[in-house]
Amino acid sequence: PARKKVELDPRFVNYKHVWVFIEAERGVVHPVSWELLGEGRKLADALGVELAGVVMGPPGERTRQICGEAFHYGADLCYLAQDEVLRDYRNEPYTRALTELVDTYQPEIMLLGASTLGRDLAGSVATTLATGLVADCTELVIEADSRNLASTRPTFGGSLLCTIMTQRHRPQMATVRPRVMAMPDADTARSGRIVEHKLAIIESSIITKVLEFIPDAQQDKPQLAFADIIVSGGRGFKKQENFQLVWDLAKVLGAEVGASRPIVQAGWVELDRQVGQSGKTVRPKLYIAAGISGAIQHRVGMDGSDVIIAINNDPNAPIFDFAHYGIVGNAMQILPALTEAFRAQ
Ligand code: FAD
């Protein structure tokens, strides 16, 4: 049935442009910000408006440099808010700063990464602004008729995709998980303009204080999201000792090890290695899925991979519906054979 047309609240008619929140902690930008600039560029072009990065952080050269990097990844301009209250991420000053920027410069669309920081910030900003937020989107398009942002995300445990629109309020907000969108190429010749915004937030008005900054001790935790090759194993391996075959193949290929959820739940590998809806989203050049059925909750985390090779003894396993190459056979025999073949090279 035709959708009932909903008019935009007249208070928001002047809201324009597409914004991407550039997430940086201690001067290190989360790559999801660049992925979102790539996506934001398409939305801005579809609307015929500018694409802006929002850079917030402590005073200093590094915070300003981040604007330059945002231009390389497609931003036309950057809103820059530098203040001591923004040194380390805290929800309250960041929410106040971002809502102040929104109220002042009025973006039509605002995208944030669905990282730990982005999820925390997006929720409180959307609540403060009383606007709509669609979390964990897998697709963002501008609807031709209404020019609204149509944000698609999995629902009902990943078995359905739903498309949600914020019709009466602005900005239209969405978060996207790292690696869901492709990384754009950086053009180091590109530049843009910086709009500096002076905040009026006083430290004594913020109820949380940073007492100490303790870097993540687990520096060597798996970097699945940005791996070029991943060898993933599933319940087809049956016993924990058989899962060693996945590690062996990964080692000769210089790959990361991934797993389906039952393997993580059984405690064979740590949670950081789970691929899928409730785990990591990955986009490697090569994804080898062995003994994995290809349930939708696994698929949504890996079907952006360039090449998927499935190894499964059931020729009707759903994974063969979307794998680029399939081997029907016993993973317990095929993996050691592949490991030997690559080792011999
Ligand atoms: P199975 O479905 O049991 O498949 C095992 C496969 O191995 C079969 O296809 C079988 O034919 C094959 N096999 C058996 N023996 C061999 C052999 N010797 N050689 C080769 N192949 C063999 N799952 C995830 O992976 N990630 C998630 O993030 C995730 N999130 C979820 C969130 C929700 C809300 C829900 C409800 C579920 C979630 N799941 C997730 C679980 C998901 O639905 C599946 O149950 C899970 O992915 C199945 O894992 P599997 O493929 O290893 O096991």
XYZ file of C-alpha atoms and ligand atoms in Angstrom:
398
model
C 0.000 0.000 0.000
C 1.112 3.575 -0.678
C 2.784 5.176 2.316
C 0.988 8.142 3.848
C 2.978 11.304 3.209
C 4.199 12.915 6.402
C 5.127 16.603 6.313
C 8.419 17.776 7.790
C 7.955 19.847 10.937
C 8.349 23.492 9.713
C 11.012 24.106 12.396
C 13.400 21.926 10.411
C 13.005 23.220 6.851
C 16.409 24.929 6.900
C 18.285 21.791 7.924
C 20.791 20.968 5.153
C 23.980 19.033 4.502
C 25.257 15.637 5.507
C 27.497 15.281 8.558
C 29.815 12.526 9.671
C 31.068 12.482 13.252
C 34.828 11.852 13.061
C 35.590 9.631 16.014
C 39.060 10.168 17.453
C 40.491 9.063 20.751
C 43.858 10.490 21.809
C 44.408 11.670 18.233
C 43.748 8.260 16.671
C 40.819 8.264 14.238
C 38.562 5.224 14.139
C 38.582 3.992 10.500
C 34.777 3.711 10.534
C 34.773 7.527 10.253
C 36.457 7.325 6.835
C 34.078 4.556 5.738
C 31.184 6.837 6.696
C 32.656 9.757 4.763
C 32.646 7.489 1.695
C 28.975 6.720 2.289
C 28.149 10.310 3.266
C 29.635 11.508 -0.033
C 27.042 9.454 -1.958
C 24.178 10.840 0.171
C 25.400 14.437 -0.149
C 25.753 14.065 -3.924
C 22.242 12.570 -4.168
C 20.847 15.576 -2.268
C 23.126 18.127 -3.976
C 24.480 19.377 -0.625
C 27.850 19.539 1.121
C 29.459 16.794 3.182
C 30.909 17.901 6.514
C 33.089 16.125 9.066
C 32.633 16.993 12.739
C 35.959 16.977 14.545
C 36.037 17.399 18.312
C 38.980 17.133 20.682
C 41.442 18.987 22.884
C 43.216 22.151 21.671
C 46.310 21.314 19.641
C 47.721 20.644 16.217
C 46.658 16.993 16.082
C 42.930 17.767 16.378
C 43.233 20.268 13.516
C 45.222 17.787 11.394
C 42.287 15.375 11.567
C 40.252 17.863 9.508
C 42.892 17.600 6.752
C 42.531 13.811 6.792
C 38.740 14.133 6.599
C 39.123 16.232 3.422
C 41.236 13.436 1.887
C 38.363 11.022 2.479
C 35.732 13.249 0.886
C 34.574 15.964 3.340
C 33.991 19.415 1.803
C 34.288 21.148 5.152
C 34.863 20.338 8.812
C 33.276 21.770 11.917
C 36.091 21.924 14.445
C 35.424 22.177 18.182
C 38.577 22.241 20.286
C 38.253 22.466 24.016
C 39.948 20.990 27.071
C 36.594 19.442 28.125
C 36.819 17.230 25.023
C 40.254 15.730 25.814
C 39.043 12.221 26.692
C 35.641 10.962 25.657
C 32.908 11.556 28.204
C 29.280 11.332 27.239
C 28.154 14.592 28.773
C 30.508 17.164 27.212
C 30.506 15.368 23.853
C 26.700 15.264 23.811
C 26.492 18.911 24.747
C 29.086 19.897 22.147
C 27.488 17.916 19.332
C 23.945 19.092 20.086
C 25.233 22.683 20.211
C 26.810 22.217 16.763
C 23.590 20.690 15.397
C 21.465 23.533 16.776
C 23.839 26.100 15.294
C 24.572 24.662 11.824
C 21.507 22.422 11.276
C 22.483 19.261 9.386
C 19.860 17.240 7.590
C 21.635 13.903 8.130
C 24.184 12.870 10.750
C 26.113 9.576 10.657
C 28.181 8.023 13.436
C 30.106 4.743 13.689
C 28.420 1.971 15.655
C 31.567 1.662 17.776
C 31.431 1.649 21.576
C 31.902 5.431 21.608
C 29.588 6.095 18.664
C 26.735 4.038 20.093
C 27.003 5.827 23.421
C 27.116 9.280 21.848
C 24.486 8.757 19.127
C 21.843 7.608 21.613
C 22.238 10.537 23.953
C 22.469 13.108 21.134
C 19.316 11.764 19.446
C 17.477 11.773 22.779
C 18.583 15.320 23.594
C 17.552 16.557 20.141
C 14.322 14.486 20.238
C 15.018 13.137 16.769
C 15.107 9.673 15.232
C 18.139 7.368 15.263
C 18.475 4.128 13.309
C 21.218 1.963 14.787
C 23.436 -0.609 13.039
C 22.375 0.218 9.492
C 23.555 -1.908 6.602
C 22.291 0.352 3.817
C 21.617 4.092 3.530
C 19.878 5.626 0.520
C 18.048 8.833 -0.277
C 14.432 8.040 -1.166
C 13.652 9.593 -4.536
C 10.136 10.950 -3.724
C 10.549 12.387 -0.242
C 14.350 12.969 -0.305
C 14.339 11.363 3.151
C 17.105 9.083 4.351
C 15.961 5.451 4.134
C 18.039 3.480 6.654
C 17.965 -0.295 6.419
C 18.919 -2.597 9.300
C 18.440 -6.257 10.246
C 15.639 -7.015 12.678
C 13.953 -10.060 14.308
C 17.310 -11.668 15.032
C 18.558 -10.917 11.524
C 15.772 -12.793 9.746
C 14.223 -9.608 8.272
C 15.555 -6.325 6.974
C 13.537 -3.226 7.803
C 13.820 0.259 6.349
C 13.207 3.138 8.736
C 12.781 6.851 8.065
C 12.779 9.887 10.330
C 10.080 11.915 8.627
C 9.121 14.881 10.789
C 12.338 15.616 12.664
C 15.904 16.561 11.866
C 18.688 15.586 11.752
C 18.060 12.080 10.480
C 20.591 10.056 12.467
C 22.101 6.647 11.755
C 24.932 4.522 13.083
C 26.820 2.008 10.944
C 29.126 -0.713 12.175
C 32.802 -0.710 11.197
C 33.471 -2.548 7.909
C 29.841 -2.529 6.742
C 30.641 0.262 4.263
C 33.646 0.160 1.946
C 36.705 2.272 2.754
C 36.994 5.103 0.176
C 40.343 5.839 -1.470
C 42.140 8.758 0.131
C 42.935 11.655 -2.202
C 45.753 13.534 -0.502
C 45.407 16.448 -2.950
C 41.872 17.195 -1.703
C 41.312 19.936 0.800
C 38.400 21.872 2.265
C 37.447 24.602 4.679
C 37.357 24.564 8.451
C 34.563 26.176 10.453
C 35.848 26.705 13.986
C 33.226 26.648 16.704
C 33.906 28.013 20.169
C 32.091 25.991 22.793
C 30.640 27.401 25.951
C 31.038 24.358 28.206
C 32.630 24.869 31.604
C 34.446 21.913 33.171
C 32.882 22.516 36.594
C 29.424 22.019 35.064
C 30.243 18.421 34.033
C 29.479 15.771 36.608
C 31.977 13.147 35.383
C 35.734 13.556 35.822
C 38.545 11.612 34.162
C 40.799 10.421 36.986
C 43.185 8.324 34.927
C 43.511 7.030 31.371
C 44.415 3.332 31.234
C 45.131 2.111 27.682
C 43.672 -1.240 26.665
C 46.069 -3.838 28.087
C 45.021 -6.369 25.462
C 47.058 -4.764 22.674
C 47.386 -8.037 20.781
C 43.679 -8.822 20.633
C 42.440 -10.179 17.296
C 42.054 -7.565 14.567
C 39.413 -9.410 12.581
C 37.640 -6.343 11.252
C 40.677 -5.212 9.257
C 42.242 -8.592 8.352
C 42.922 -9.356 4.663
C 42.419 -13.103 5.074
C 40.201 -14.896 7.602
C 39.837 -18.628 8.120
C 36.643 -19.283 10.069
C 35.440 -22.520 11.578
C 32.041 -23.684 12.763
C 30.263 -26.536 14.464
C 31.290 -28.880 11.664
C 34.585 -29.374 13.539
C 32.661 -31.166 16.294
C 35.483 -31.241 18.910
C 37.750 -28.494 20.201
C 40.929 -30.372 19.262
C 39.764 -30.502 15.613
C 39.524 -26.691 15.583
C 43.342 -26.659 15.633
C 43.087 -27.344 11.869
C 41.616 -23.844 11.448
C 44.561 -22.311 13.330
C 47.048 -24.322 11.224
C 45.627 -23.123 7.915
C 45.382 -19.542 9.197
C 49.037 -19.656 10.222
C 50.381 -20.655 6.796
C 48.173 -18.052 5.108
C 49.066 -15.263 7.563
C 45.334 -15.047 8.308
C 43.208 -14.255 11.341
C 41.001 -16.977 12.844
C 37.254 -16.387 12.984
C 34.375 -18.534 14.196
C 30.629 -18.919 14.226
C 28.731 -18.226 17.427
C 28.423 -21.825 18.719
C 32.234 -22.065 18.723
C 32.511 -18.920 20.866
C 29.722 -20.106 23.140
C 31.547 -23.422 23.599
C 34.594 -21.438 24.713
C 36.887 -22.746 21.925
C 37.834 -19.180 20.913
C 37.351 -15.736 22.462
C 34.384 -13.456 21.712
C 36.575 -11.105 19.626
C 36.706 -13.830 16.974
C 32.959 -14.231 16.484
C 31.804 -13.170 13.027
C 28.204 -12.157 12.531
C 25.300 -10.165 13.765
C 26.265 -10.330 17.433
C 29.995 -10.432 16.638
C 32.259 -8.645 14.193
C 31.522 -7.432 10.680
C 34.443 -8.255 8.400
C 35.411 -7.429 4.791
C 38.572 -9.412 4.058
C 39.911 -10.087 0.583
C 39.478 -13.806 1.305
C 37.083 -15.489 3.777
C 37.334 -19.267 4.161
C 34.292 -20.693 5.989
C 34.795 -24.301 7.032
C 32.081 -26.363 8.739
C 29.809 -23.290 8.870
C 26.211 -23.622 7.649
C 25.823 -19.957 6.580
C 22.933 -18.925 8.838
C 21.738 -15.355 8.185
C 23.206 -14.184 11.509
C 26.648 -15.348 10.346
C 26.188 -14.150 6.776
C 25.447 -10.509 7.702
C 28.899 -10.289 9.281
C 30.897 -11.588 6.328
C 29.124 -11.311 2.996
C 30.955 -8.077 2.181
C 34.138 -10.207 1.775
C 35.720 -9.993 -1.680
C 36.006 -13.774 -2.107
C 34.230 -16.396 0.022
C 35.304 -20.039 -0.092
C 32.960 -22.483 1.668
C 33.942 -25.969 2.789
C 30.996 -28.066 3.912
C 30.042 -31.744 3.635
C 26.387 -30.899 2.952
C 25.893 -29.783 -0.685
C 22.627 -28.085 0.360
C 24.202 -25.962 3.109
C 22.964 -22.327 2.755
C 26.537 -21.039 2.629
C 26.844 -22.384 -0.933
C 24.077 -19.937 -1.977
C 26.404 -16.958 -1.541
C 29.972 -18.364 -1.503
C 32.058 -17.596 -4.603
C 33.731 -21.023 -4.488
C 32.506 -24.138 -2.740
C 34.164 -27.404 -1.779
C 31.758 -30.190 -0.813
C 33.649 -32.477 1.534
C 34.944 -33.178 4.986
C 36.661 -30.097 6.434
C 38.758 -32.350 8.646
C 40.456 -33.737 5.506
C 40.358 -30.642 3.281
C 41.909 -28.190 5.752
C 45.081 -30.251 6.407
C 45.446 -30.784 2.639
C 45.204 -27.023 2.012
C 47.627 -26.294 4.841
C 50.179 -28.721 3.360
C 49.716 -27.319 -0.148
C 50.272 -23.708 0.992
C 53.177 -24.693 3.222
C 54.841 -26.372 0.250
C 54.661 -23.157 -1.810
P 25.636 -25.240 12.275
O 24.489 -24.435 11.804
O 25.370 -26.405 13.161
O 26.390 -25.734 10.966
C 27.462 -26.624 10.962
C 27.772 -26.910 9.501
O 28.901 -27.750 9.436
C 26.642 -27.623 8.753
O 26.325 -26.891 7.562
C 27.199 -28.987 8.431
O 26.751 -29.464 7.178
C 28.685 -28.701 8.396
N 29.520 -29.874 8.712
C 29.317 -30.828 9.613
N 30.340 -31.692 9.616
C 31.214 -31.249 8.689
C 32.456 -31.701 8.221
N 33.047 -32.795 8.725
N 33.076 -31.016 7.242
C 32.501 -29.901 6.697
N 31.317 -29.439 7.122
C 30.693 -30.088 8.095
N 25.906 -17.010 14.557
C 27.097 -16.536 14.175
O 27.900 -17.250 13.568
N 27.435 -15.234 14.469
C 26.611 -14.373 15.115
O 26.993 -13.228 15.364
C 25.325 -14.871 15.515
N 24.461 -14.054 16.147
C 23.213 -14.532 16.436
C 22.281 -13.659 17.007
C 21.008 -14.109 17.285
C 20.030 -13.161 17.881
C 20.661 -15.454 17.011
C 19.281 -15.952 17.292
C 21.585 -16.324 16.464
C 22.866 -15.888 16.184
N 23.823 -16.726 15.608
C 25.012 -16.218 15.224
C 23.598 -18.185 15.496
C 23.174 -18.609 14.103
O 21.775 -18.548 13.979
C 23.612 -20.072 13.807
O 23.057 -20.910 14.799
C 25.112 -20.277 13.788
O 25.719 -19.354 12.914
C 25.431 -21.691 13.328
O 26.796 -21.929 13.464
P 27.487 -23.045 12.571
O 27.287 -22.739 11.138
O 28.884 -23.191 13.079
O 26.716 -24.379 13.026
